[in-house]
Amino acid sequence: MLIGEYQYTIDEKGRMNFPAKFREEMGAQFIVTRWLDQCLVAFPQEEWERMAQILAQKSVVQSSAVQRFLYASAAEVVPDKQGRILLTAALREHASLKKEVTVIGVGSHAEIWDTDAWHRMNESLDSEAIAQAMKEMGF
């Protein structure tokens, strides 16, 4: 399970370190694509394939927008010997990643955020809304 929050910087070539604890669970190669809330998401290969199967079970009409959103910008990444991954210019642009990034664990996947955007998102979390959502989920 991917948990925790890690701070990194993107170098001039678009590379960033990816948390060592996450690399172990993500495997030798994983998928990074755009995600909701103007961040990126990193999926282990098995989780990516599970999502692809879910989408394949839906009608083209139901799933085409989601498929375009996820697949068009998806990139297979392989961490180098220093644990860095290369983010394409399109991915960096989607998430407004310039220099400072935050990688967070979200259970089955990781999210990559511009650090300032992550702080804003974190500050905007409404504990009452979260409590209501937890109640609806049976917590």
Tab-separated table of C-alpha atoms in Angstrom:
chain	number	residue	atom	x	y	z
A	1	MET	CA	0.000	0.000	0.000
A	2	LEU	CA	1.341	3.408	-0.992
A	3	ILE	CA	1.195	5.907	1.865
A	4	GLY	CA	3.046	9.058	2.846
A	5	GLU	CA	4.109	12.379	1.371
A	6	TYR	CA	7.486	13.157	-0.222
A	7	GLN	CA	9.020	16.394	-1.539
A	8	TYR	CA	11.230	16.534	-4.650
A	9	THR	CA	12.362	18.865	-7.406
A	10	ILE	CA	12.192	18.443	-11.161
A	11	ASP	CA	15.481	18.986	-12.978
A	12	GLU	CA	15.939	20.878	-16.257
A	13	LYS	CA	15.466	17.622	-18.224
A	14	GLY	CA	12.063	16.908	-16.660
A	15	ARG	CA	13.333	14.202	-14.320
A	16	MET	CA	12.319	13.794	-10.702
A	17	ASN	CA	13.088	11.333	-7.963
A	18	PHE	CA	10.345	8.894	-7.127
A	19	PRO	CA	10.113	7.644	-3.509
A	20	ALA	CA	12.175	4.497	-2.928
A	21	LYS	CA	9.382	2.973	-0.828
A	22	PHE	CA	6.985	3.497	-3.729
A	23	ARG	CA	9.393	2.141	-6.355
A	24	GLU	CA	9.449	-1.214	-4.590
A	25	GLU	CA	5.670	-1.530	-4.861
A	26	MET	CA	5.355	0.055	-8.309
A	27	GLY	CA	7.739	-2.395	-9.938
A	28	ALA	CA	10.476	-1.916	-12.525
A	29	GLN	CA	8.127	-0.102	-14.903
A	30	PHE	CA	4.895	1.765	-14.217
A	31	ILE	CA	2.438	4.169	-15.829
A	32	VAL	CA	2.173	7.912	-15.244
A	33	THR	CA	-0.718	9.864	-16.711
A	34	ARG	CA	-2.810	12.939	-16.053
A	35	TRP	CA	-5.344	12.781	-13.276
A	36	LEU	CA	-8.112	14.714	-11.630
A	37	ASP	CA	-7.527	17.988	-9.757
A	38	GLN	CA	-4.650	18.940	-12.086
A	39	CYS	CA	-2.168	16.426	-10.776
A	40	LEU	CA	-0.554	13.294	-12.214
A	41	VAL	CA	-1.135	9.710	-11.179
A	42	ALA	CA	1.299	6.782	-11.137
A	43	PHE	CA	-0.144	3.278	-11.383
A	44	PRO	CA	1.650	-0.026	-10.916
A	45	GLN	CA	1.284	-2.110	-14.085
A	46	GLU	CA	-1.239	-4.469	-12.443
A	47	GLU	CA	-3.484	-1.600	-11.318
A	48	TRP	CA	-3.282	0.020	-14.763
A	49	GLU	CA	-4.341	-3.250	-16.373
A	50	ARG	CA	-7.219	-3.595	-13.879
A	51	MET	CA	-8.457	-0.124	-14.825
A	52	ALA	CA	-8.116	-0.949	-18.530
A	53	GLN	CA	-10.275	-4.046	-18.016
A	54	ILE	CA	-12.957	-1.987	-16.272
A	55	LEU	CA	-12.971	0.493	-19.149
A	56	ALA	CA	-13.076	-2.294	-21.734
A	57	GLN	CA	-16.230	-3.682	-20.099
A	58	LYS	CA	-18.072	-0.388	-20.642
A	59	SER	CA	-19.591	0.715	-23.897
A	60	VAL	CA	-17.488	2.936	-26.131
A	61	VAL	CA	-19.996	5.716	-25.541
A	62	GLN	CA	-19.628	5.386	-21.770
A	63	SER	CA	-15.863	5.131	-21.647
A	64	SER	CA	-14.447	7.065	-24.609
A	65	ALA	CA	-13.893	10.358	-22.766
A	66	VAL	CA	-12.186	8.603	-19.845
A	67	GLN	CA	-10.058	6.523	-22.201
A	68	ARG	CA	-8.941	9.618	-24.098
A	69	PHE	CA	-8.157	11.430	-20.857
A	70	LEU	CA	-6.079	8.591	-19.411
A	71	TYR	CA	-4.475	6.939	-22.442
A	72	ALA	CA	-3.549	9.908	-24.642
A	73	SER	CA	-1.001	11.305	-22.224
A	74	ALA	CA	0.033	8.084	-20.475
A	75	ALA	CA	3.735	7.269	-20.331
A	76	GLU	CA	5.506	4.090	-19.290
A	77	VAL	CA	8.315	5.108	-16.965
A	78	VAL	CA	11.347	3.188	-15.778
A	79	PRO	CA	13.275	4.670	-12.854
A	80	ASP	CA	16.968	5.135	-13.577
A	81	LYS	CA	19.733	3.979	-11.220
A	82	GLN	CA	19.244	7.127	-9.110
A	83	GLY	CA	15.500	6.464	-8.815
A	84	ARG	CA	14.498	9.286	-11.175
A	85	ILE	CA	11.632	9.128	-13.641
A	86	LEU	CA	11.192	11.286	-16.733
A	87	LEU	CA	7.939	13.217	-17.009
A	88	THR	CA	6.951	14.300	-20.498
A	89	ALA	CA	6.388	17.978	-21.218
A	90	ALA	CA	2.652	17.302	-21.726
A	91	LEU	CA	2.360	15.676	-18.308
A	92	ARG	CA	4.292	18.465	-16.619
A	93	GLU	CA	2.090	21.037	-18.343
A	94	HIS	CA	-1.137	19.311	-17.274
A	95	ALA	CA	-0.129	19.422	-13.606
A	96	SER	CA	1.659	22.813	-13.835
A	97	LEU	CA	4.855	21.172	-12.588
A	98	LYS	CA	7.740	23.621	-12.671
A	99	LYS	CA	10.257	22.822	-9.944
A	100	GLU	CA	8.911	21.749	-6.541
A	101	VAL	CA	6.754	18.609	-6.525
A	102	THR	CA	5.043	16.515	-3.877
A	103	VAL	CA	4.417	12.805	-4.310
A	104	ILE	CA	1.682	11.314	-2.149
A	105	GLY	CA	0.640	7.738	-1.608
A	106	VAL	CA	-3.063	7.069	-2.155
A	107	GLY	CA	-3.307	3.354	-1.424
A	108	SER	CA	-3.167	1.621	-4.793
A	109	HIS	CA	-1.520	4.511	-6.637
A	110	ALA	CA	0.552	7.649	-6.159
A	111	GLU	CA	-0.227	11.232	-7.123
A	112	ILE	CA	2.333	13.800	-8.265
A	113	TRP	CA	1.453	17.405	-7.434
A	114	ASP	CA	2.951	20.830	-7.839
A	115	THR	CA	3.856	21.470	-4.188
A	116	ASP	CA	1.963	24.776	-3.948
A	117	ALA	CA	-1.130	23.179	-5.525
A	118	TRP	CA	-0.871	20.276	-3.064
A	119	HIS	CA	-0.741	22.688	-0.135
A	120	ARG	CA	-3.822	24.509	-1.444
A	121	MET	CA	-5.672	21.217	-1.936
A	122	ASN	CA	-4.701	19.989	1.505
A	123	GLU	CA	-5.845	23.254	3.118
A	124	SER	CA	-9.175	23.110	1.278
A	125	LEU	CA	-10.095	19.689	2.658
A	126	ASP	CA	-13.288	20.125	4.641
A	127	SER	CA	-13.347	17.840	7.683
A	128	GLU	CA	-17.156	17.903	7.827
A	129	ALA	CA	-17.433	16.842	4.174
A	130	ILE	CA	-14.842	14.110	4.750
A	131	ALA	CA	-16.717	12.920	7.847
A	132	GLN	CA	-19.941	12.754	5.817
A	133	ALA	CA	-18.214	10.843	3.016
A	134	MET	CA	-16.733	8.403	5.533
A	135	LYS	CA	-20.171	7.885	7.050
A	136	GLU	CA	-21.646	7.190	3.593
A	137	MET	CA	-18.896	4.626	2.970
A	138	GLY	CA	-19.701	2.862	6.219
A	139	PHE	CA	-16.753	3.928	8.378
